[in-house]
GROMACS .gro file of C-alpha atoms in nm:
model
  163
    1UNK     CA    1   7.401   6.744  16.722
    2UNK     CA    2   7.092   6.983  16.702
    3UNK     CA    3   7.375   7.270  16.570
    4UNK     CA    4   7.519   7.053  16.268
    5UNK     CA    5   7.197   6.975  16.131
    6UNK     CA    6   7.087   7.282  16.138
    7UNK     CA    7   7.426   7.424  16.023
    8UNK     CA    8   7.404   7.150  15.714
    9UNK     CA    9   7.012   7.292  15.641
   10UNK     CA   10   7.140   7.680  15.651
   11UNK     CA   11   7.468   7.526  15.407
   12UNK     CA   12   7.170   7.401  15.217
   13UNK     CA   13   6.965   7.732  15.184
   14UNK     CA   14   7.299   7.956  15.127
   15UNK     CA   15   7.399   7.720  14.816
   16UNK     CA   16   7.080   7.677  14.642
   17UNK     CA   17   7.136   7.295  14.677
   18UNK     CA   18   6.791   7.158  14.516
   19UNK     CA   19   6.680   7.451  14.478
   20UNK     CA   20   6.696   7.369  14.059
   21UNK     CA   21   6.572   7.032  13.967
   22UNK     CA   22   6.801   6.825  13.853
   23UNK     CA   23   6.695   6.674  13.502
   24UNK     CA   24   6.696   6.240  13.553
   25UNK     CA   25   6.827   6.037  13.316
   26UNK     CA   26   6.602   5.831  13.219
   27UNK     CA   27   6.691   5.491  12.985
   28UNK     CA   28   6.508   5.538  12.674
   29UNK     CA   29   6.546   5.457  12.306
   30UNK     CA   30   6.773   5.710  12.148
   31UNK     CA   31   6.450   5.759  11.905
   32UNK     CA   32   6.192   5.835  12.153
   33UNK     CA   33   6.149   6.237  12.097
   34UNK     CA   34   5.867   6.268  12.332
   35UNK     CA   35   6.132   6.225  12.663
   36UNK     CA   36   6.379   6.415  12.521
   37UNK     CA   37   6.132   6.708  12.503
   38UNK     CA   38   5.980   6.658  12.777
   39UNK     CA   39   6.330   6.665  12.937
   40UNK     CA   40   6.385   7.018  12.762
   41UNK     CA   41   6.094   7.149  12.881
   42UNK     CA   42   6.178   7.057  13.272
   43UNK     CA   43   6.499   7.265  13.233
   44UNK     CA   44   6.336   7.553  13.069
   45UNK     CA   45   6.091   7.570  13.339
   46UNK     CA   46   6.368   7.552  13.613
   47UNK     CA   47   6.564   7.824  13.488
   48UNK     CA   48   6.232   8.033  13.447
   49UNK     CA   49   6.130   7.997  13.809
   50UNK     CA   50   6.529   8.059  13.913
   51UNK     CA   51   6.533   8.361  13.743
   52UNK     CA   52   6.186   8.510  13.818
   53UNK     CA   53   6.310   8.432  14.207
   54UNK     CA   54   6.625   8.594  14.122
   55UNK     CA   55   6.462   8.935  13.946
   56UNK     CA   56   6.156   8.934  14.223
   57UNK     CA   57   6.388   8.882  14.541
   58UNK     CA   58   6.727   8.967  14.463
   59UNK     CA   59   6.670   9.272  14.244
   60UNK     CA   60   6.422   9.451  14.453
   61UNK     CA   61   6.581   9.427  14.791
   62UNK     CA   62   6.846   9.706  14.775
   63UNK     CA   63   6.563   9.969  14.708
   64UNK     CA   64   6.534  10.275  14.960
   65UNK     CA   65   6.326  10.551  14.943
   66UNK     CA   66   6.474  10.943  14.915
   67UNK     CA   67   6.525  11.125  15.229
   68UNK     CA   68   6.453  10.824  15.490
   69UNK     CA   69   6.719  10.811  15.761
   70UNK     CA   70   6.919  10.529  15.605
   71UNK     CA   71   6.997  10.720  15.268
   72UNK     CA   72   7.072  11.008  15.437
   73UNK     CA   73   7.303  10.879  15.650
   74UNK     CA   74   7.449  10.658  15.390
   75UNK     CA   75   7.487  10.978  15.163
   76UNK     CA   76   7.662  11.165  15.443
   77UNK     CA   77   7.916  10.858  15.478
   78UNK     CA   78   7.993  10.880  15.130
   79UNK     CA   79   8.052  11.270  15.165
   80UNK     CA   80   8.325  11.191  15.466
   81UNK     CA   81   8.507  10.937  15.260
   82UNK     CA   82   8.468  11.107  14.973
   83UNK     CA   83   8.842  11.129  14.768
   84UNK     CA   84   8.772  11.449  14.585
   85UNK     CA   85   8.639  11.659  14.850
   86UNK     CA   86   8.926  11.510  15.072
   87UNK     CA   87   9.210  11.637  14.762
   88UNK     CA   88   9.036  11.977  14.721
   89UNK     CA   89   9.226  12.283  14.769
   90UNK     CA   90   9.148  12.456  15.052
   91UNK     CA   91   9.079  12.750  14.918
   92UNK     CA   92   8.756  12.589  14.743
   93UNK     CA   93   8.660  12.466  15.088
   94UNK     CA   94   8.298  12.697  15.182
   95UNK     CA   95   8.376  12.872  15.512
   96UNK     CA   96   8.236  13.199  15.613
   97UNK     CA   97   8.261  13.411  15.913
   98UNK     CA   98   8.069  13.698  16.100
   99UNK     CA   99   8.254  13.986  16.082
  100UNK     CA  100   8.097  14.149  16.375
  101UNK     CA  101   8.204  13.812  16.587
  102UNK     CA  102   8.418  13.879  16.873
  103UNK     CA  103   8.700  13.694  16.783
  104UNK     CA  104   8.696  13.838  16.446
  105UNK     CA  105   8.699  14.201  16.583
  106UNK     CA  106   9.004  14.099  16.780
  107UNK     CA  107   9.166  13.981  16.499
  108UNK     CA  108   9.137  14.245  16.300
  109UNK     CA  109   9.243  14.485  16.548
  110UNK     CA  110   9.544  14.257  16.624
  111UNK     CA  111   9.637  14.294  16.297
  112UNK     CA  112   9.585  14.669  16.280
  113UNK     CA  113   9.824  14.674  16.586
  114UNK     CA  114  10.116  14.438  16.443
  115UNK     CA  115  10.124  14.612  16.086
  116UNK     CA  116  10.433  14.741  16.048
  117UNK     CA  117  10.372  14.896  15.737
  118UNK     CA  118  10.099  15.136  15.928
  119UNK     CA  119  10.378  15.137  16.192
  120UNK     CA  120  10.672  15.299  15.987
  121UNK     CA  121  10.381  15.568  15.790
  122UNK     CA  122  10.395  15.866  15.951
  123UNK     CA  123  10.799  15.875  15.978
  124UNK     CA  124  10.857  15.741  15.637
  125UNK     CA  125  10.681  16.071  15.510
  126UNK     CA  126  10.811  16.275  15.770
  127UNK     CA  127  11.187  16.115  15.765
  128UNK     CA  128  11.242  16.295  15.362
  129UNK     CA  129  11.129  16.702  15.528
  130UNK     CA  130  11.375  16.950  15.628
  131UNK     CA  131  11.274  16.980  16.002
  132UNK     CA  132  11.544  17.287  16.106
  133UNK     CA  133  11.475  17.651  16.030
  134UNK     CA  134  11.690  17.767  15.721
  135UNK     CA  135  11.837  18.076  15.891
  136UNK     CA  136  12.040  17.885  16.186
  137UNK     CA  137  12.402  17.979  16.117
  138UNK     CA  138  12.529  17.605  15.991
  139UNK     CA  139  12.299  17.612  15.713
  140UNK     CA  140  12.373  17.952  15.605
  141UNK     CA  141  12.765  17.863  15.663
  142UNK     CA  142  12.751  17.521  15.420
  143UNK     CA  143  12.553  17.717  15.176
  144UNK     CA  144  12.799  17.977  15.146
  145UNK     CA  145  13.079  17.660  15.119
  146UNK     CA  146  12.890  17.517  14.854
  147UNK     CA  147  12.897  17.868  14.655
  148UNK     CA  148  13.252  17.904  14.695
  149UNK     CA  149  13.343  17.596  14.608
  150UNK     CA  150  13.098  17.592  14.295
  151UNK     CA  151  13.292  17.515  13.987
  152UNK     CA  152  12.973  17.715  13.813
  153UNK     CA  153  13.028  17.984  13.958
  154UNK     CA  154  13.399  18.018  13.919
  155UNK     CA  155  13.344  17.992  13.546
  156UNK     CA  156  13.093  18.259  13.514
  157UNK     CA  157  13.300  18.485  13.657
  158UNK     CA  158  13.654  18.396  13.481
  159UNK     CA  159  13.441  18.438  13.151
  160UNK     CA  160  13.273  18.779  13.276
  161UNK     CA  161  13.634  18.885  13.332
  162UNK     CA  162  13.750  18.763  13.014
  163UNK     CA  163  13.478  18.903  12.827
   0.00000   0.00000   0.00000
């Protein structure tokens, strides 16, 4: 029993029930100024106190002052869920590494290791050289082939003969 008055008194409290005064209507002459006045003056002064309550308590209690440990952590929430940072490219994302770290020395030697390009170097500049001696008998043979069979050559000499 205890538990539903109580609950009724808190219902009370939450709702603001007679918390306002409620204006009472008296029975007067329609003529008689002084109540009505008097009755405008009760509501004025109602609303007055509800809304000095209202601006004293209600507007005052959310204030928190700068760096206490509420605000920070409630500014670090805010951060986490924060839809922009989460939809952020990552290459806008602040990151930065040691480059004398261990793992980053591995890495780059890893990578130094795996290039292929650093690989293939040496023989791509090598592969385009003559590597045999020019007087081996082969190349001397195909060179002669080549001046025999030289169109050029067979021309300058049918037009020395002709000449």
């Amino acid at each position: 029993m205890f538990s539903v008055v109580a609950a009724k008194k808190a219902q009370e409290v939450a709702t603001d029930t007679n918390y306002r005064n409620i204006i009472h209507t008296y029975s007067a002459l329609p003529d008689s100024m002084n109540l009505e006045l008097a009755k405008n003056m009760m509501q004025i002064q109602s609303d007055n106190q509800y809304k000095a309550d209202y601006d004293e308590f209600m507007k005052g209690i959310g204030w928190m002052p700068l760096g206490s440990l509420e605000s920070e952590k409630n500014r670090k929430a805010m951060e986490i869920v924060s839809e922009k940072k989460y939809r952020q490219h990552p290459d806008k994302l602040k990151y930065s590494i040691l480059m004398d770290s261990m793992p980053m020395v591995l890495a780059t030697s890893n990578a130094k290791i795996m290039d292929n390009h650093l690989y293939k170097k040496d023989w791509e500049g090598e592969k385009t050289q003559i590597h045999i001696t020019p007087d081996i008998p082969e190349i001397l043979l195909a060179k002669v082939n080549a001046y025999n069979i030289s169109d050029h050559w067979t021309k300058a000499v049918l037009h020395d003969v002709l000449a």
